[in-house]
Tab-separated table of C-alpha atoms and ligand atoms in Angstrom:
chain	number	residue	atom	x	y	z
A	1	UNK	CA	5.018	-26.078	22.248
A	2	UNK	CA	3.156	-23.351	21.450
A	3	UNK	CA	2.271	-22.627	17.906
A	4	UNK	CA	0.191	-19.210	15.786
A	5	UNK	CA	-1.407	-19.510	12.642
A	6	UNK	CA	-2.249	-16.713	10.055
A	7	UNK	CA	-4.482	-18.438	7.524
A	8	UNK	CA	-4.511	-15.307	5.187
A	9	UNK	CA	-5.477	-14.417	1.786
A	10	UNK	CA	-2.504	-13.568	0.627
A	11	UNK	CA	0.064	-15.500	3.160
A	12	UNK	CA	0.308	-18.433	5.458
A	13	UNK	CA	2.628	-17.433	8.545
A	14	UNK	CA	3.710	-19.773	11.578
A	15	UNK	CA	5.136	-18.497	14.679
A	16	UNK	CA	6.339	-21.240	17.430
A	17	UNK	CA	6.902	-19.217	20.600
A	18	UNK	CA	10.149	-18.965	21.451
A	19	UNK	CA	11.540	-19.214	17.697
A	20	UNK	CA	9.590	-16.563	15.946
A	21	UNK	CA	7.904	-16.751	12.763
A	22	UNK	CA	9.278	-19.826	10.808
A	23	UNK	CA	7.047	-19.836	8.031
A	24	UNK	CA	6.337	-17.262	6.199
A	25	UNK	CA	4.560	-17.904	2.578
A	26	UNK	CA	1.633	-16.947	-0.183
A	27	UNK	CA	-1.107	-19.029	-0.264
A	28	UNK	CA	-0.726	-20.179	-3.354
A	29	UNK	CA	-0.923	-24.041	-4.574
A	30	UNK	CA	-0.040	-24.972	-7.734
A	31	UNK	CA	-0.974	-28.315	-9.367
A	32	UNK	CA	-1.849	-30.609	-12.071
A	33	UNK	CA	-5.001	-30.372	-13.478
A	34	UNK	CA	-5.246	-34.008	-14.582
A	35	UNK	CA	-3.564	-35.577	-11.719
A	36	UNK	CA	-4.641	-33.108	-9.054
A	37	UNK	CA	-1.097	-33.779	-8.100
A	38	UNK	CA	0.493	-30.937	-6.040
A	39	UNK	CA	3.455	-29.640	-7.551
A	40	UNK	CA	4.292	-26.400	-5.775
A	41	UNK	CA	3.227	-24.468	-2.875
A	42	UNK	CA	4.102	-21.159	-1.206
A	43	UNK	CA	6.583	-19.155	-2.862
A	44	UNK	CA	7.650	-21.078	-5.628
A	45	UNK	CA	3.884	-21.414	-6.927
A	46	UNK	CA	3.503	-17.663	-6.666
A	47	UNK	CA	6.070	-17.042	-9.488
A	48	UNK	CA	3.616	-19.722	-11.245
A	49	UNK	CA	1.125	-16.881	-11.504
A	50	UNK	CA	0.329	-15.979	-15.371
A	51	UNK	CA	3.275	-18.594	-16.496
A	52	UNK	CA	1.652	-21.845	-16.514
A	53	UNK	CA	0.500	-24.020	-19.279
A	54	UNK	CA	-2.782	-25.335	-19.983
A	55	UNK	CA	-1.726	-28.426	-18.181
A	56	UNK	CA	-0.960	-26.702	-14.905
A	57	UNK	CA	-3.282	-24.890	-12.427
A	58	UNK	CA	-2.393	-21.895	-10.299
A	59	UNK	CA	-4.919	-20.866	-7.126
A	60	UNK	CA	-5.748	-19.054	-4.387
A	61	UNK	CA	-7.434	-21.272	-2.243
A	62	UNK	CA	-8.949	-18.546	-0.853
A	63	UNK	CA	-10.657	-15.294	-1.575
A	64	UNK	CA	-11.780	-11.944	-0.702
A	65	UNK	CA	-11.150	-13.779	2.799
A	66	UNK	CA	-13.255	-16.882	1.879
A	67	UNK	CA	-12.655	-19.961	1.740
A	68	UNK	CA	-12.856	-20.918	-2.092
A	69	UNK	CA	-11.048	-24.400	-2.575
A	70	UNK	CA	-11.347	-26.363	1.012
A	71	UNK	CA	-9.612	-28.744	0.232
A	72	UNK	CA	-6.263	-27.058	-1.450
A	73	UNK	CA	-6.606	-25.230	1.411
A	74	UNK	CA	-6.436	-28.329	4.165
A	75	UNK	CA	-3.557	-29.519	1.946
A	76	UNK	CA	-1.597	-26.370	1.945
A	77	UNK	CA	-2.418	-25.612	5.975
A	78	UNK	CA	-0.604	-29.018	6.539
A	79	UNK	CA	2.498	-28.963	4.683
A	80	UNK	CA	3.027	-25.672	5.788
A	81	UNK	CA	2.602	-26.636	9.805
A	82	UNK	CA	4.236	-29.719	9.283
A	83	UNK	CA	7.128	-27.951	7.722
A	84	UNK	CA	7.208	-25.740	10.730
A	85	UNK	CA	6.828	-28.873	13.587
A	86	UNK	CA	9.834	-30.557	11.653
A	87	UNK	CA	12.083	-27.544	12.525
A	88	UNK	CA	11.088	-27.717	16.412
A	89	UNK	CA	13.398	-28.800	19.105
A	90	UNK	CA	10.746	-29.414	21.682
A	91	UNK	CA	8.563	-32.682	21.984
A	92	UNK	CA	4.932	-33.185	22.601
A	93	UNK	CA	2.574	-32.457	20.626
A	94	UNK	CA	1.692	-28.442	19.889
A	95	UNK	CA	-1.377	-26.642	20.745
A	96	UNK	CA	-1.899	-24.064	17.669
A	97	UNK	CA	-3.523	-21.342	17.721
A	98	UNK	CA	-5.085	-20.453	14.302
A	99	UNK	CA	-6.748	-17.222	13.001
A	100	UNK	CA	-8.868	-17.524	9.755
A	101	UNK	CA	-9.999	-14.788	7.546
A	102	UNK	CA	-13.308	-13.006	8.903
A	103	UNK	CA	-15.922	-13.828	6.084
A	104	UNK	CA	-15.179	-17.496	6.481
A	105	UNK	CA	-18.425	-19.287	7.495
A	106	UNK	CA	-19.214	-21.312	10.794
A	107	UNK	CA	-18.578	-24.819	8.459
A	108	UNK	CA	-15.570	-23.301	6.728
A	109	UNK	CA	-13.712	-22.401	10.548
A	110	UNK	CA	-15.306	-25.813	12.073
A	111	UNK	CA	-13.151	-27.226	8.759
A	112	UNK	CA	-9.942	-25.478	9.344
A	113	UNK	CA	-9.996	-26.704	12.902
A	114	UNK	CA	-9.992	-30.125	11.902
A	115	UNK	CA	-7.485	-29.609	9.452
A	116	UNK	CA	-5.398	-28.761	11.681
A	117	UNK	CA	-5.857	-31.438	14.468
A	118	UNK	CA	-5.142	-33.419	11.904
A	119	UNK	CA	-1.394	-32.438	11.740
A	120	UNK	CA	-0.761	-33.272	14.792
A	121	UNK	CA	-2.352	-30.927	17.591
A	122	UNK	CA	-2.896	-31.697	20.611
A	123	UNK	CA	-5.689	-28.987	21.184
A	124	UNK	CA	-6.417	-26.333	18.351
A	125	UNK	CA	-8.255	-22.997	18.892
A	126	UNK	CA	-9.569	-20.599	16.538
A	127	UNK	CA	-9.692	-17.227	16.512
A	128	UNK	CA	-10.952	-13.548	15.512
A	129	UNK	CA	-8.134	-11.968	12.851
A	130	UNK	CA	-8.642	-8.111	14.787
A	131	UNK	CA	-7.924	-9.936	18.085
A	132	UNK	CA	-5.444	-11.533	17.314
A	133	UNK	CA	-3.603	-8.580	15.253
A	134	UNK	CA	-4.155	-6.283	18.549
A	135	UNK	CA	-1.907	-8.603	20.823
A	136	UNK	CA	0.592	-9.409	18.124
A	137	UNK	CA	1.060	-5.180	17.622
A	138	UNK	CA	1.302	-4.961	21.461
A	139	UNK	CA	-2.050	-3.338	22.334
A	140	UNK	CA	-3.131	-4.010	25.718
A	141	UNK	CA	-6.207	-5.587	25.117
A	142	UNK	CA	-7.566	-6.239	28.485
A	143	UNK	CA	-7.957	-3.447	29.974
A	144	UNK	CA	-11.043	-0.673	30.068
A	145	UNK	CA	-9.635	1.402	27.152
A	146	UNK	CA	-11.031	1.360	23.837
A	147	UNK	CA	-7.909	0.724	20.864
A	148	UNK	CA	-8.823	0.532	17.549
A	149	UNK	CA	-7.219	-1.800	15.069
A	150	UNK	CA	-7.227	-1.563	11.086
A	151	UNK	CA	-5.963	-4.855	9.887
A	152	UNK	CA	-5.543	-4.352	6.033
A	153	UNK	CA	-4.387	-7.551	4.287
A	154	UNK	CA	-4.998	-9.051	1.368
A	155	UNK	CA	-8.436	-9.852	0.838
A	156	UNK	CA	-10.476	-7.774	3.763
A	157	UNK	CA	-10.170	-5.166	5.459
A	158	UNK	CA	-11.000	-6.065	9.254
A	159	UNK	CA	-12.019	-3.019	11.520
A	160	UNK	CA	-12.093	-3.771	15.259
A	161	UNK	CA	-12.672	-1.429	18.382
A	162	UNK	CA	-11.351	-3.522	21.451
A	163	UNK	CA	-12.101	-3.591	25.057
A	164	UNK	CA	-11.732	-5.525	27.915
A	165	UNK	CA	-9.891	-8.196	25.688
A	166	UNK	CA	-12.847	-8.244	23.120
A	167	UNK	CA	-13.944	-6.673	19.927
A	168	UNK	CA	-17.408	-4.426	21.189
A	169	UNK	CA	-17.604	-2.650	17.400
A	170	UNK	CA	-16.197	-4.047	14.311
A	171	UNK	CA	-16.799	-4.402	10.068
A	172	UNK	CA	-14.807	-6.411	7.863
A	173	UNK	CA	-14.781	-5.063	4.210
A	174	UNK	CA	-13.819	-6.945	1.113
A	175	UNK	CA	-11.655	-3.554	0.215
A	176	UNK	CA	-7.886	-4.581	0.924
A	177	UNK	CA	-4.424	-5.137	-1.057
A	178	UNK	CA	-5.847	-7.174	-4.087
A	179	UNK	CA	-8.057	-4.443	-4.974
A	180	UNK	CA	-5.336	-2.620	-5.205
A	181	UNK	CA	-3.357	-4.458	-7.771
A	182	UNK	CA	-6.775	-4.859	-9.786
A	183	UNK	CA	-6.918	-1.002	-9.825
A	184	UNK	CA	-3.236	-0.991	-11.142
A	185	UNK	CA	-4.552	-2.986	-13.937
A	186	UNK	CA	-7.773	-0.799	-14.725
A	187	UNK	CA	-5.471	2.197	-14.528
A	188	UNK	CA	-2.889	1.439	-16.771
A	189	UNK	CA	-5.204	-0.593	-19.309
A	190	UNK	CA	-7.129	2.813	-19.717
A	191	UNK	CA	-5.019	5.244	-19.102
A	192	UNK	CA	-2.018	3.542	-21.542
A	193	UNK	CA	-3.686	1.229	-23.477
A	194	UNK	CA	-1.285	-2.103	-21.733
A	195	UNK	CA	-2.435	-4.744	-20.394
A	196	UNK	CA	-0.335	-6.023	-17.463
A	197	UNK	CA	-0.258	-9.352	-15.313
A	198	UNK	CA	-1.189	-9.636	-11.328
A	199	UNK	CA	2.136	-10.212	-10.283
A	200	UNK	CA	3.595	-6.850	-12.467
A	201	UNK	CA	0.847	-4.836	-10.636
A	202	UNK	CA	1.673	-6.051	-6.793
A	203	UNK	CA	5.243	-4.865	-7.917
A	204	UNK	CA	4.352	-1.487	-9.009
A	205	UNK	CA	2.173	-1.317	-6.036
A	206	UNK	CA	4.624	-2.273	-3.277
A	207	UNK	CA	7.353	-0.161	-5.500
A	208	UNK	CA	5.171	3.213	-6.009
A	209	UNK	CA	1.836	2.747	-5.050
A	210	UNK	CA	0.380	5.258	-2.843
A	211	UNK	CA	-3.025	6.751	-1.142
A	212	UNK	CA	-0.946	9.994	-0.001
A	213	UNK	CA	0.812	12.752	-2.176
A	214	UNK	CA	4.146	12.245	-1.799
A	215	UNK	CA	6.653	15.304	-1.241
A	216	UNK	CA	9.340	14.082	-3.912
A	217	UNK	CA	7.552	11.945	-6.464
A	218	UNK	CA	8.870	8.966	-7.893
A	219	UNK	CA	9.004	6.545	-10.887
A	220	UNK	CA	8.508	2.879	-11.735
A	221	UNK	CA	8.481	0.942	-15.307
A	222	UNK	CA	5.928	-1.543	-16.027
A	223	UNK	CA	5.708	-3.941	-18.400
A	224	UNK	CA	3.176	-5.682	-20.686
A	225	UNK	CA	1.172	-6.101	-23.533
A	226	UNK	CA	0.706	-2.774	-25.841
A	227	UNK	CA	-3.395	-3.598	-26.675
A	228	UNK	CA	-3.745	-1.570	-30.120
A	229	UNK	CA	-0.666	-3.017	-31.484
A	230	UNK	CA	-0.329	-6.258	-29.761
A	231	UNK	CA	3.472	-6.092	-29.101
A	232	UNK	CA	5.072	-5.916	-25.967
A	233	UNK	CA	5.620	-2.522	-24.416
A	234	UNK	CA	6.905	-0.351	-21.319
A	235	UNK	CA	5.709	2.654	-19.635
A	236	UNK	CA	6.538	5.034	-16.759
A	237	UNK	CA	4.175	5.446	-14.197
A	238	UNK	CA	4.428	7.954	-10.955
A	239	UNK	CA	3.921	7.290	-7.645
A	240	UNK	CA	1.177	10.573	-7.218
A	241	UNK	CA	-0.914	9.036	-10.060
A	242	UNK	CA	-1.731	6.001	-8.624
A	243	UNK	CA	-3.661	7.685	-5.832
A	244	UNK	CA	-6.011	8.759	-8.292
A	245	UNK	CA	-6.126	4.898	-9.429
A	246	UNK	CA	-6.491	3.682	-5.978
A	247	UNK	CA	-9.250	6.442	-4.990
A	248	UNK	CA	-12.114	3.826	-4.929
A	249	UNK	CA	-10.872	1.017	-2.727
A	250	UNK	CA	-8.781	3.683	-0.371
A	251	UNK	CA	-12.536	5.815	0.105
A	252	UNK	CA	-13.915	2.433	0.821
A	253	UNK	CA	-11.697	1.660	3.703
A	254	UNK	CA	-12.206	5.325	4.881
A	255	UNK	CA	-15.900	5.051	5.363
A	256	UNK	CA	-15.567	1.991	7.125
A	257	UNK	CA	-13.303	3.524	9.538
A	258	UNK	CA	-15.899	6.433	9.940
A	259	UNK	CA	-18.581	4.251	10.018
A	260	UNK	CA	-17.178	2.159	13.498
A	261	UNK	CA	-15.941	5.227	14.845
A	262	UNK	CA	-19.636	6.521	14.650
A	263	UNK	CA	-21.192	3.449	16.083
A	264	UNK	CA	-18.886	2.612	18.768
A	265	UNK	CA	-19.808	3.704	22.175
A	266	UNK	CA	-18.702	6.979	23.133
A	267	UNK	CA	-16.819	6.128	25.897
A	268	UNK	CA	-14.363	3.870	23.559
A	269	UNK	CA	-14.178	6.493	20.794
A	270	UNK	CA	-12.505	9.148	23.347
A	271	UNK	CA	-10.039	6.843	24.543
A	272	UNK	CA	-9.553	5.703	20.782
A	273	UNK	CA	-8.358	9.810	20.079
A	274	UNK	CA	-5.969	9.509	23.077
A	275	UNK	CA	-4.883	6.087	22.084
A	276	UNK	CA	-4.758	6.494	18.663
A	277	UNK	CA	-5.327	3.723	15.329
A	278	UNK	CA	-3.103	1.001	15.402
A	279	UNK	CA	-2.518	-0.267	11.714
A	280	UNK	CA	-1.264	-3.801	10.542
A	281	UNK	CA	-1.495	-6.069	7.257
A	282	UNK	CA	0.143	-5.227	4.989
A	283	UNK	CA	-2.017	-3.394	3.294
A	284	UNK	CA	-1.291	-1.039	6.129
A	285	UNK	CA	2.467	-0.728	4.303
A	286	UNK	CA	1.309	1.232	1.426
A	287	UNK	CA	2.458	4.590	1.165
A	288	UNK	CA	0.751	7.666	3.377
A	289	UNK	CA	-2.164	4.775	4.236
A	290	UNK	CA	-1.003	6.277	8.137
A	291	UNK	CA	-0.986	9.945	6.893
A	292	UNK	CA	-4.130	9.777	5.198
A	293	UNK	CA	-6.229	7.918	7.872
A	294	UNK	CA	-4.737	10.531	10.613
A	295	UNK	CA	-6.151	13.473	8.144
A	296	UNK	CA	-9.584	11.872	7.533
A	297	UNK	CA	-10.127	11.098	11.235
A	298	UNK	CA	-8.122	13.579	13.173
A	299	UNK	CA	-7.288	10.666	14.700
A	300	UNK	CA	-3.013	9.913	15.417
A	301	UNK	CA	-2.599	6.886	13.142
A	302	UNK	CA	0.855	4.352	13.549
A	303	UNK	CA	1.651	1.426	11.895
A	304	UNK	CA	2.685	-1.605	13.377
A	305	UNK	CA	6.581	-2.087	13.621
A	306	UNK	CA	5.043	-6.401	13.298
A	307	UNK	CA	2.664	-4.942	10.448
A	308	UNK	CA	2.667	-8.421	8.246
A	309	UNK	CA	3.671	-10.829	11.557
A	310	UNK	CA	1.248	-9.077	13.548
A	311	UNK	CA	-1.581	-11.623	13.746
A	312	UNK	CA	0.302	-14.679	13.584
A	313	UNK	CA	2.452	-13.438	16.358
A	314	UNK	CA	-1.253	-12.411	18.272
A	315	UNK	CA	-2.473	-15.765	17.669
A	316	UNK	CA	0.555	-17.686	18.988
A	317	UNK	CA	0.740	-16.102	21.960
A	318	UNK	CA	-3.104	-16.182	22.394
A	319	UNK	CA	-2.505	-20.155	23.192
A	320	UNK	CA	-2.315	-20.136	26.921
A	321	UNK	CA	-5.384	-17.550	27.047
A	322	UNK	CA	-7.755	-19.551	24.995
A	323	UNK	CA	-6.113	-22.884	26.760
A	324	UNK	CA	-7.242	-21.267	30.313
A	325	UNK	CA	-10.679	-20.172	28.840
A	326	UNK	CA	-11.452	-23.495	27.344
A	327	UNK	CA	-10.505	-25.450	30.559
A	328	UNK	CA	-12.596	-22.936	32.901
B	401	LIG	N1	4.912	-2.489	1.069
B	401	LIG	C1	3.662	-2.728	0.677
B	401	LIG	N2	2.916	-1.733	0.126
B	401	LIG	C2	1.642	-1.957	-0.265
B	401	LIG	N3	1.021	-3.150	-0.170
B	401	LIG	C3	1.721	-4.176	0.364
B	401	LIG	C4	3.066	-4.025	0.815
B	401	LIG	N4	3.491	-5.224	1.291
B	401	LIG	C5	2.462	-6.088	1.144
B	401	LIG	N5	1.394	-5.466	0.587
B	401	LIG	C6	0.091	-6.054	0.248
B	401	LIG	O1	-0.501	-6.565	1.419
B	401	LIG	C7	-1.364	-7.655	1.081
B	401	LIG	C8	-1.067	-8.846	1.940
B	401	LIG	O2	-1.176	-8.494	3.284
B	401	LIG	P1	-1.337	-9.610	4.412
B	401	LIG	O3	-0.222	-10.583	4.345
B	401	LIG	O4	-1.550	-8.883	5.689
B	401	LIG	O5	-2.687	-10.300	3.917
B	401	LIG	P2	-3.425	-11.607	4.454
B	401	LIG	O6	-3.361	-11.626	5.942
B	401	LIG	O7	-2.870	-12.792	3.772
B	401	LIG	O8	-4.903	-11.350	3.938
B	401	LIG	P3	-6.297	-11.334	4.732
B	401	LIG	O9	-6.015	-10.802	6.103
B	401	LIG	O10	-7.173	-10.438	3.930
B	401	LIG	O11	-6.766	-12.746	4.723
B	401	LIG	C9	-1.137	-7.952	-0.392
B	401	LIG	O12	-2.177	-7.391	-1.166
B	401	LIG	C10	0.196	-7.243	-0.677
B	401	LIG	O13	0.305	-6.837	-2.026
B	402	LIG	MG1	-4.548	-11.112	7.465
């Protein structure tokens, strides 16, 4: 058995090949603060966000695509592969394939890997997110043609050029999907004076939010605190003014873009305009992000039909690669 690993930011997906992706959840853990004592993970601690008593503690074990609590994290990696090994029909143990956010450090990935043996695996590899999101969108990888891959996700941005089954040029950005729902929250705390929560602003975002004016705008009511008079309050917002809001994280994914492109050899760069920019993450779902990256480059720019599975689907079918590599 076969088995891919997303380790995201924002969500923890496992594909076994030959079922698909059967996990699919945030990385979120909540617990109690006293006992330490686990008492939801995944979706249901997600809701948690901004609703918990003092007693109870809500994280995000990790970060801007760091590891930030190591050992939430080993605790949430297993219940979520165990879950997923339960469900299996095959025996043996799996090998698993697991990709971990790029900023992680050399301990941090050594840690993960261990983690994970320690579920159960029979071998474990670990590997690059951009890689990994390539195969899972169905770029061909190994051959002599330069494809560039935009993986936008929760905490990073990861920027890869790929040839001959490796990345030759790449930059990985802390600009990605949570600096988008922090913008929300700037924008409408200025702009209307109400203070919202995390999990109202990833709403709005995923409801209106776009980098790209749209051709028939649209609306979307938020809800929160009104902060001169203290009282709870709704506005409208539109979907054309959050591009204004989102201007500073979108122009820093922009000049990283630009900034491979210009580096890359120049070989890889003109098969990159024939190929075109492959987007996934799902960062990569927000409105025009395709449109906008196509006018700024010149460059055709599609999103991945496997945007969010992407790399998880990469990874999992990366197993017999990196099991051939290690053996040779
Ligand atoms: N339809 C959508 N429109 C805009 N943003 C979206 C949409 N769907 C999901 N997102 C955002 O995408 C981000 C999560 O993407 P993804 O699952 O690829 O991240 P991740 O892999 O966990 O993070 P990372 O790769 O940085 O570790 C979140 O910020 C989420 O709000
Ligand atoms: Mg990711």
């Amino acid at each position: 058995m076969d088995i891919g690993v997303d380790l995201g930011t924002s969500n923890v997906l496992v594909y076994v090949k030959g079922r698909g992706v059967v996990i699919n959840q945030p990385s979120v853990v909540a617990y109690e603060k006293n006992s330490k004592r686990i008492i939801a993970i995944g979706n249901k601690a997600k809701k948690m966000i901004g609703k918990t008593p003092e007693s109870i503690e809500v994280v995000r074990p990790l970060v801007k695509g760091v590891v930030s609590d190591y050992t939430v994290t080993e605790r949430m990696l297993k219940v979520f592969i165990r879950s997923a090994m339960e469900k299996r029909t095959g025996v043996g143990r799996p090998k698993i394939c697991v990709c971990v956010p790029s900023g992680v450090t050399e301990v941090e990935r050594r840690a993960v890997e261990d983690a994970v043996y320690r579920t159960g695996a029979k071998s474990v590899y670990v590997m690059e997110e951009p890689l990994a999101a390539a195969i899972g969108a169905a770029v061909d990888i190994e051959e002599a043609k330069g494809n560039m891959v935009v993986d936008i996700g929760g905490g990073t941005t990861d920027i890869a050029v790929i040839s001959l089954g490796g990345a030759v040029e790449s930059q990985s950005i802390k600009a990605a999907g949570d600096d988008y729902n922090a913008s929300m929250i700037r924008y409408i705390r200025r702009k209307y004076n109400l203070l919202i929560g995390e999990q109202t602003a990833e709403k709005a975002k995923i409801a209106v939010g776009s980098v790209y004016e749209r051709p028939e705008d649209i609306t979307y009511v938020v809800k929160g605190r009104d902060l001169i008079k203290g009282l709870p309050k709704a506005i409208t917002i539109t979907a054309n003014e959050t591009i204004e809001a989102f201007a500073d994280t979108t122009s820093h994914i922009l000049t990283a873009i630009h900034g491979v492109l210009e580096t890359a050899p120049p070989e890889l760069v003109a098969d990159i305009s024939v190929n075109g920019i492959v987007l996934t993450g799902g960062g990569s779902l927000m409105y025009g992000m395709d449109k906008l990256i196509k006018e700024k480059t010149g460059i055709d720019t599609y999103v991945s039909d496997k945007a969010l599975e992407a790399v998880a689907l990469g990874a999992g079918m990366s197993v017999d690669i990196a099991a051939r590599k290690e053996e040779a």
